[in-house]
PDB file of C-alpha atoms and ligand atoms in Angstrom:
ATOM      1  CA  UNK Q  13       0.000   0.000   0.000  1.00 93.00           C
ATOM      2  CA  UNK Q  14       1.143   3.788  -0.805  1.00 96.00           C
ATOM      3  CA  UNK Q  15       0.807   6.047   2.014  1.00 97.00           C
ATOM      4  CA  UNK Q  16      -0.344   9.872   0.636  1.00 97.00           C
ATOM      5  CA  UNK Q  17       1.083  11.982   3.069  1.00 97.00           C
ATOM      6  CA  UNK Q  18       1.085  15.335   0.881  1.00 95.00           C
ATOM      7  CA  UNK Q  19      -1.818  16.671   3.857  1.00 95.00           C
ATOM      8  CA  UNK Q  20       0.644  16.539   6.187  1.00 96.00           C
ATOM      9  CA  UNK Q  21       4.078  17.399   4.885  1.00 94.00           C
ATOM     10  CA  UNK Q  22       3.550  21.041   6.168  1.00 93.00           C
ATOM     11  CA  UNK Q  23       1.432  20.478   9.215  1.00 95.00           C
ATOM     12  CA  UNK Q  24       3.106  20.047  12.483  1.00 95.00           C
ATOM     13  CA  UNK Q  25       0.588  17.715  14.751  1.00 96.00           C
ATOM     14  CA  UNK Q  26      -1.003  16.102  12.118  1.00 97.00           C
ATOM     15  CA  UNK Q  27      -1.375  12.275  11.317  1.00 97.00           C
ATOM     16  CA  UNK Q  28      -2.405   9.862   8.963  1.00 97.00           C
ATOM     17  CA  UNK Q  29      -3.498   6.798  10.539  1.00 98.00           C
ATOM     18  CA  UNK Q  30      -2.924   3.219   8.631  1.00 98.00           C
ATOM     19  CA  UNK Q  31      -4.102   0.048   8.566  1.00 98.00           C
ATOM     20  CA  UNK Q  32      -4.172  -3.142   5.846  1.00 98.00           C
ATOM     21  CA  UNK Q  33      -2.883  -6.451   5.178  1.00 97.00           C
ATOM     22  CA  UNK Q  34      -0.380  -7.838   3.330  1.00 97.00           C
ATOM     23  CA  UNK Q  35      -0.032 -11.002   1.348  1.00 97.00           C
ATOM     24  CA  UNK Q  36       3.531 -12.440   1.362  1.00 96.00           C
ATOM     25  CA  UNK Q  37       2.860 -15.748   0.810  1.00 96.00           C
ATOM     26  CA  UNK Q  38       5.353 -16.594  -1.999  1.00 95.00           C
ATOM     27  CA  UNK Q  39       7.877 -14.522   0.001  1.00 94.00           C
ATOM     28  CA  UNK Q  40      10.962 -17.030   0.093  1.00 92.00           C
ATOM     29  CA  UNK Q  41      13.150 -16.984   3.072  1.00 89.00           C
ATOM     30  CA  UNK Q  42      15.813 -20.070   2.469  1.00 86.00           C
ATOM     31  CA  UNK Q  43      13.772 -21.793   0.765  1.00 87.00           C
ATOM     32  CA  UNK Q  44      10.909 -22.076   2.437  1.00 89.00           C
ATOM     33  CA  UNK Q  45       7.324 -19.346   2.240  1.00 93.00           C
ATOM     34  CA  UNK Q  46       6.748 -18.888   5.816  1.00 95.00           C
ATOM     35  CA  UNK Q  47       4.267 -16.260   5.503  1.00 95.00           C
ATOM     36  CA  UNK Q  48       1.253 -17.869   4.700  1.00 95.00           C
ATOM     37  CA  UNK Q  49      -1.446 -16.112   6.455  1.00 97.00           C
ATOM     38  CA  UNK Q  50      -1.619 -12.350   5.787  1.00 97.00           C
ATOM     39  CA  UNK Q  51       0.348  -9.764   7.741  1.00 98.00           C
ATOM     40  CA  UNK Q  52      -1.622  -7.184   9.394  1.00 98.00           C
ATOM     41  CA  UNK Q  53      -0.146  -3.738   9.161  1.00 98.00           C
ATOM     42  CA  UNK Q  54      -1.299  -0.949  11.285  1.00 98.00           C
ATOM     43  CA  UNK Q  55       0.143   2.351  12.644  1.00 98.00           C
ATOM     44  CA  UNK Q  56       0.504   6.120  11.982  1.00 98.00           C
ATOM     45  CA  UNK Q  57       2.604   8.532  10.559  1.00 98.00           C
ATOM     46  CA  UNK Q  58       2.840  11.988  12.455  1.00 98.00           C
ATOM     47  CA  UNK Q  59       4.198  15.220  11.617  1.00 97.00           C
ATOM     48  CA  UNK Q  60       6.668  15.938  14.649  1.00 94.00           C
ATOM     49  CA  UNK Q  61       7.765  19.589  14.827  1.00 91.00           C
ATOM     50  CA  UNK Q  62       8.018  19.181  10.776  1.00 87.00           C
ATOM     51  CA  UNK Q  63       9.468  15.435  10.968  1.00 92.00           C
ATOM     52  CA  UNK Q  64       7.369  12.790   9.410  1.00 96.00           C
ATOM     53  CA  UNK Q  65       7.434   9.962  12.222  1.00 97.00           C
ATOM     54  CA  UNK Q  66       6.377   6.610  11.560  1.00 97.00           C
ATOM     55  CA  UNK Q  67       5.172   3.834  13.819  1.00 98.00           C
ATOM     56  CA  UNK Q  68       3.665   1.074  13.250  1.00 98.00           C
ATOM     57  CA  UNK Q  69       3.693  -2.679  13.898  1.00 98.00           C
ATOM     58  CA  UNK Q  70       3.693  -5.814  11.491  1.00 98.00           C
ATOM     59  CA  UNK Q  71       1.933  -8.852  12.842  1.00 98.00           C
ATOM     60  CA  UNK Q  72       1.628 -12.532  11.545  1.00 97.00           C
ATOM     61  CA  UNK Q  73       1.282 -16.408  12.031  1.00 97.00           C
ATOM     62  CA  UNK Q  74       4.333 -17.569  10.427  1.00 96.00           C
ATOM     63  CA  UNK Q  75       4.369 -21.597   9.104  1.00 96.00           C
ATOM     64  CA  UNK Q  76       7.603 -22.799   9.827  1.00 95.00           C
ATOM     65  CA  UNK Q  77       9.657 -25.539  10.227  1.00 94.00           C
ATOM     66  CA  UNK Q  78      11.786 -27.233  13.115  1.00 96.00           C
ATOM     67  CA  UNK Q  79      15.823 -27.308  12.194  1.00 94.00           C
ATOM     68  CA  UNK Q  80      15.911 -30.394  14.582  1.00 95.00           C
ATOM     69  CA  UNK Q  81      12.641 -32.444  14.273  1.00 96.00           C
ATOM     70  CA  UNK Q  82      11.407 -31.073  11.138  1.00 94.00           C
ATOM     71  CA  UNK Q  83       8.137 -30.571  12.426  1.00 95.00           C
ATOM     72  CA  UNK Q  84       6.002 -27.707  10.654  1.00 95.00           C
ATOM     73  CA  UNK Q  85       4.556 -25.555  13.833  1.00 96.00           C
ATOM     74  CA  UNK Q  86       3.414 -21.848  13.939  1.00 96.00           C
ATOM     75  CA  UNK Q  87       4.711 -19.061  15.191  1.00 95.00           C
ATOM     76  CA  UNK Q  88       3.363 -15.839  16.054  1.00 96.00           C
ATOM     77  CA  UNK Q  89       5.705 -12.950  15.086  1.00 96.00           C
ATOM     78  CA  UNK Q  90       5.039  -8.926  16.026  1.00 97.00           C
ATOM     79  CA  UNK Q  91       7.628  -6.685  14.510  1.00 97.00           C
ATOM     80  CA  UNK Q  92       7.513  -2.783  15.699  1.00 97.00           C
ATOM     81  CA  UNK Q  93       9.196  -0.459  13.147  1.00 96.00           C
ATOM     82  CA  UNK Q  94       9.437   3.324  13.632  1.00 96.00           C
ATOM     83  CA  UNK Q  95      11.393   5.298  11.238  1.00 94.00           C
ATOM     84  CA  UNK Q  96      11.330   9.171   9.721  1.00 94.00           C
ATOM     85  CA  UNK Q  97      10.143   9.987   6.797  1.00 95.00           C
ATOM     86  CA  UNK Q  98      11.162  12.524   4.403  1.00 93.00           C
ATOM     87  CA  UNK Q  99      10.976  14.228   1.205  1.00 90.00           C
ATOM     88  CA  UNK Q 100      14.598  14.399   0.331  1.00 85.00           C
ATOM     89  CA  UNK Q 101      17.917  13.542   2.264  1.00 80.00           C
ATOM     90  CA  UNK Q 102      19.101  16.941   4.107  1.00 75.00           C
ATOM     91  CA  UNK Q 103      21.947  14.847   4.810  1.00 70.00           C
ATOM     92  CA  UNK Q 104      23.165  12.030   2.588  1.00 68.00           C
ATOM     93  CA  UNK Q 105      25.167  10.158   5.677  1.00 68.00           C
ATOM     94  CA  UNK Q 106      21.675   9.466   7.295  1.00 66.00           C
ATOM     95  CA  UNK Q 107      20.702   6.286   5.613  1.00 67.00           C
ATOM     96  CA  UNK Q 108      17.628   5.864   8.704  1.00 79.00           C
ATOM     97  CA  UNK Q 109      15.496   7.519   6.917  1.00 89.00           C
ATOM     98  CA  UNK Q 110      13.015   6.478   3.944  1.00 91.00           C
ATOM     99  CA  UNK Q 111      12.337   8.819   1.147  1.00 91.00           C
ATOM    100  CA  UNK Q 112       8.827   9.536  -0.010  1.00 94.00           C
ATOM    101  CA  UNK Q 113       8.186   9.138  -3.789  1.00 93.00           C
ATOM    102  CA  UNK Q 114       6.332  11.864  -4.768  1.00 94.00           C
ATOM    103  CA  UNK Q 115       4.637  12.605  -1.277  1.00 95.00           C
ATOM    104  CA  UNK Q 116       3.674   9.149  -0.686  1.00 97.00           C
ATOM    105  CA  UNK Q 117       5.224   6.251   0.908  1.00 96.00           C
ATOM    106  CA  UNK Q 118       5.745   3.009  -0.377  1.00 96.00           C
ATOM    107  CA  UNK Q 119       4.467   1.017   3.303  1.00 97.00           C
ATOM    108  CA  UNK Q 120       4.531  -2.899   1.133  1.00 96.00           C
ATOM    109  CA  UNK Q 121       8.620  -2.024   0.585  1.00 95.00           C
ATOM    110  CA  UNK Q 122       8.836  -0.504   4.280  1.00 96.00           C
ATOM    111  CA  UNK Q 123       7.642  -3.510   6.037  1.00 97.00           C
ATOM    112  CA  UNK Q 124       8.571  -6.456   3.827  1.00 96.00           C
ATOM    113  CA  UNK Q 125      11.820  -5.093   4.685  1.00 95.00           C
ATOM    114  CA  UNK Q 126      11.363  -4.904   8.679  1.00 95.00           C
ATOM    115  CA  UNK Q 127       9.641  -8.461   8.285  1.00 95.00           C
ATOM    116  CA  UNK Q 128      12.589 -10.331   6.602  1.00 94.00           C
ATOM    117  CA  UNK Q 129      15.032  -8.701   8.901  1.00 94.00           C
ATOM    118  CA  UNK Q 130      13.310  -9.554  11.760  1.00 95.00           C
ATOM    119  CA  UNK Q 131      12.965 -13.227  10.996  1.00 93.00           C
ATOM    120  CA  UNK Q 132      15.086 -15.552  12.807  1.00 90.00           C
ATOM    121  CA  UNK Q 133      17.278 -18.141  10.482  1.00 89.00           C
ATOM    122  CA  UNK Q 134      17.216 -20.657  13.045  1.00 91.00           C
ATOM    123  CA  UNK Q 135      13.264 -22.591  14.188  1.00 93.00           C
ATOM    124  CA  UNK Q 136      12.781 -24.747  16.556  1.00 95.00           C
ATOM    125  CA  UNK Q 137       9.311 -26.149  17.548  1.00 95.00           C
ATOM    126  CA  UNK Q 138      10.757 -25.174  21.586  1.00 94.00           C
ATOM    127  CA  UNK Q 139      13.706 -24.713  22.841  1.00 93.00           C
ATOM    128  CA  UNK Q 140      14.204 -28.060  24.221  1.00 95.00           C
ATOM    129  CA  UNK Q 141      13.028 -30.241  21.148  1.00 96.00           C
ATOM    130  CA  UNK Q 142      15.109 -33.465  21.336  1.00 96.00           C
ATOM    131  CA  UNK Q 143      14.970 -33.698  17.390  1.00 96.00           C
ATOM    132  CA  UNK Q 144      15.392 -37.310  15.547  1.00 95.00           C
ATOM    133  CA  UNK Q 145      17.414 -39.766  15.793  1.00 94.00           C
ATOM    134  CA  UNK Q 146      20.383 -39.694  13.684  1.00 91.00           C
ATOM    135  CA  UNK Q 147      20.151 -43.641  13.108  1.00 90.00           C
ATOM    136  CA  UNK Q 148      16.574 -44.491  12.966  1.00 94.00           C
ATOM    137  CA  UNK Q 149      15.296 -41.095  12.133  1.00 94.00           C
ATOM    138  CA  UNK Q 150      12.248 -41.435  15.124  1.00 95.00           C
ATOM    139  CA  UNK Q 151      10.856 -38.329  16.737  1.00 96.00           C
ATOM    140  CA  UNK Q 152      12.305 -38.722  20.148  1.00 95.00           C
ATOM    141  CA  UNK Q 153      10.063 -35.608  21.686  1.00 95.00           C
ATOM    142  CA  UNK Q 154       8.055 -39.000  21.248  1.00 95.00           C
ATOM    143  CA  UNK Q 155       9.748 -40.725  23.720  1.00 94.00           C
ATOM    144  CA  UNK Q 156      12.787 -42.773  22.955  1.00 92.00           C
ATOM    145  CA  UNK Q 157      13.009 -44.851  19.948  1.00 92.00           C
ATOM    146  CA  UNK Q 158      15.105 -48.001  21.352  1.00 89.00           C
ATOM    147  CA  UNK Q 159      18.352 -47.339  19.654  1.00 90.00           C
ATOM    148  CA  UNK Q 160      21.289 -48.390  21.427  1.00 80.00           C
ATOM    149  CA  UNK Q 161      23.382 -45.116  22.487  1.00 70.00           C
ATOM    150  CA  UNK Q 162      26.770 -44.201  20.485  1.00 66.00           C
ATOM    151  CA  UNK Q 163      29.205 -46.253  21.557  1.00 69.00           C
ATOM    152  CA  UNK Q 164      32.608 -44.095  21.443  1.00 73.00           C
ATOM    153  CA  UNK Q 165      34.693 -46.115  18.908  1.00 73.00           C
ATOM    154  CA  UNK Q 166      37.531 -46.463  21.277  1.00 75.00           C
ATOM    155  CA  UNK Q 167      35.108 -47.961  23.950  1.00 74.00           C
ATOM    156  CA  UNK Q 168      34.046 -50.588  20.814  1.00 73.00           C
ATOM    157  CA  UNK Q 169      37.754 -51.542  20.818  1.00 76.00           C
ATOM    158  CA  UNK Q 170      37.738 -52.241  24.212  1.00 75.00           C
ATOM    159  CA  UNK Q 171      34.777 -54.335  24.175  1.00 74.00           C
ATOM    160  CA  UNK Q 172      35.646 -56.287  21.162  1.00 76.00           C
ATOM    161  CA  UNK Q 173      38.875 -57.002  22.854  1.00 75.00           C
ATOM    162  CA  UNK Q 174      37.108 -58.485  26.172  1.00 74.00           C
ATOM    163  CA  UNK Q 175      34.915 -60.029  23.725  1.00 73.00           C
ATOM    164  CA  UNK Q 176      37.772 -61.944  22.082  1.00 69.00           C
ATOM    165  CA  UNK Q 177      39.085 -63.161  25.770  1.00 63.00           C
ATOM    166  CA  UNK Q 178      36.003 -64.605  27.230  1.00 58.00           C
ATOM    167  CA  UNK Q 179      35.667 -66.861  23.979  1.00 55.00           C
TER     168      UNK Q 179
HETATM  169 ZN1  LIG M 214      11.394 -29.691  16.863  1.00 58.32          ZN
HETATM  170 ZN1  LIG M 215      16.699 -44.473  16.944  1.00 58.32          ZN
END
């Protein structure tokens, strides 16, 4: 969505409230499109003092996928973004703020960008999921699957040895 803000660029105390949803579903983040359901924008932009102030908040249900288990589960994400807003750069080093295009602000670019950066690279279903089991591949959040445990290789040496002695 583009954001008209011409009624305010010269009106200290005004604001233009926002709201509206976004649809990011074939946004691809390693591979994977975890924004299925929409993202619900809302917030303001506010002339401070003859600053364009923007706050607002990005919400979602993102569908994601455990790094250990490789469970899909959901996760509920809430990004706040505030930034300034302005016509032109006063001063080129300042790289916060985001430039209107012709009095209007692009808010699709301004919070697909605060929604990627926000998102974490690593998911796990909780932080103490147990994953699978690197021989038989079972869930072991599930319990455990009956495996015997690693043996260290030097240990198997050992035993092998003892094994050899008794016969
Ligand atoms: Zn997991
Ligand atoms: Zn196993």
């Amino acid at each position: 969505m583009r954001l008209n803000l011409r009624e305010i660029l010269h009106q200290p105390g005004a604001s233009v409230p926002f709201a509206f949803q976004m649809d990011l579903s074939d946004l691809d983040f390693y591979g994977e499109c975890p924004a299925q359901a929409p993202i619900q924008v809302s917030g303001a932009v506010r002339n401070t003092a003859g600053a364009l102030e923007l706050q607002g908040t990005a919400e979602t249900t993102l569908s994601l996928r455990c790094d250990r288990c490789l469970k899909s589960f959901r996760q509920e994400m809430k990004v706040p973004v505030s930034c300034l807003l302005a016509e032109r750069l006063e001063d080129e080093e300042n790289d916060e703020i985001v430039l209107l295009d012709n009095g209007e602000a692009d808010l699709d670019e301004l919070f697909t960008t605060a929604l990627v950066l926000a998102m974490d690279t690593k998911h796990l279903c909780s932080e103490d999921c147990k994953g699978l089991c690197p021989r038989c591949g079972a869930d072991l959040n599930e319990g455990p699957c009956g495996c015997k445990p690693e043996v260290d290789p030097r240990l198997a040496a050992l035993a092998q040895l003892l094994d050899k002695e008794t016969e």
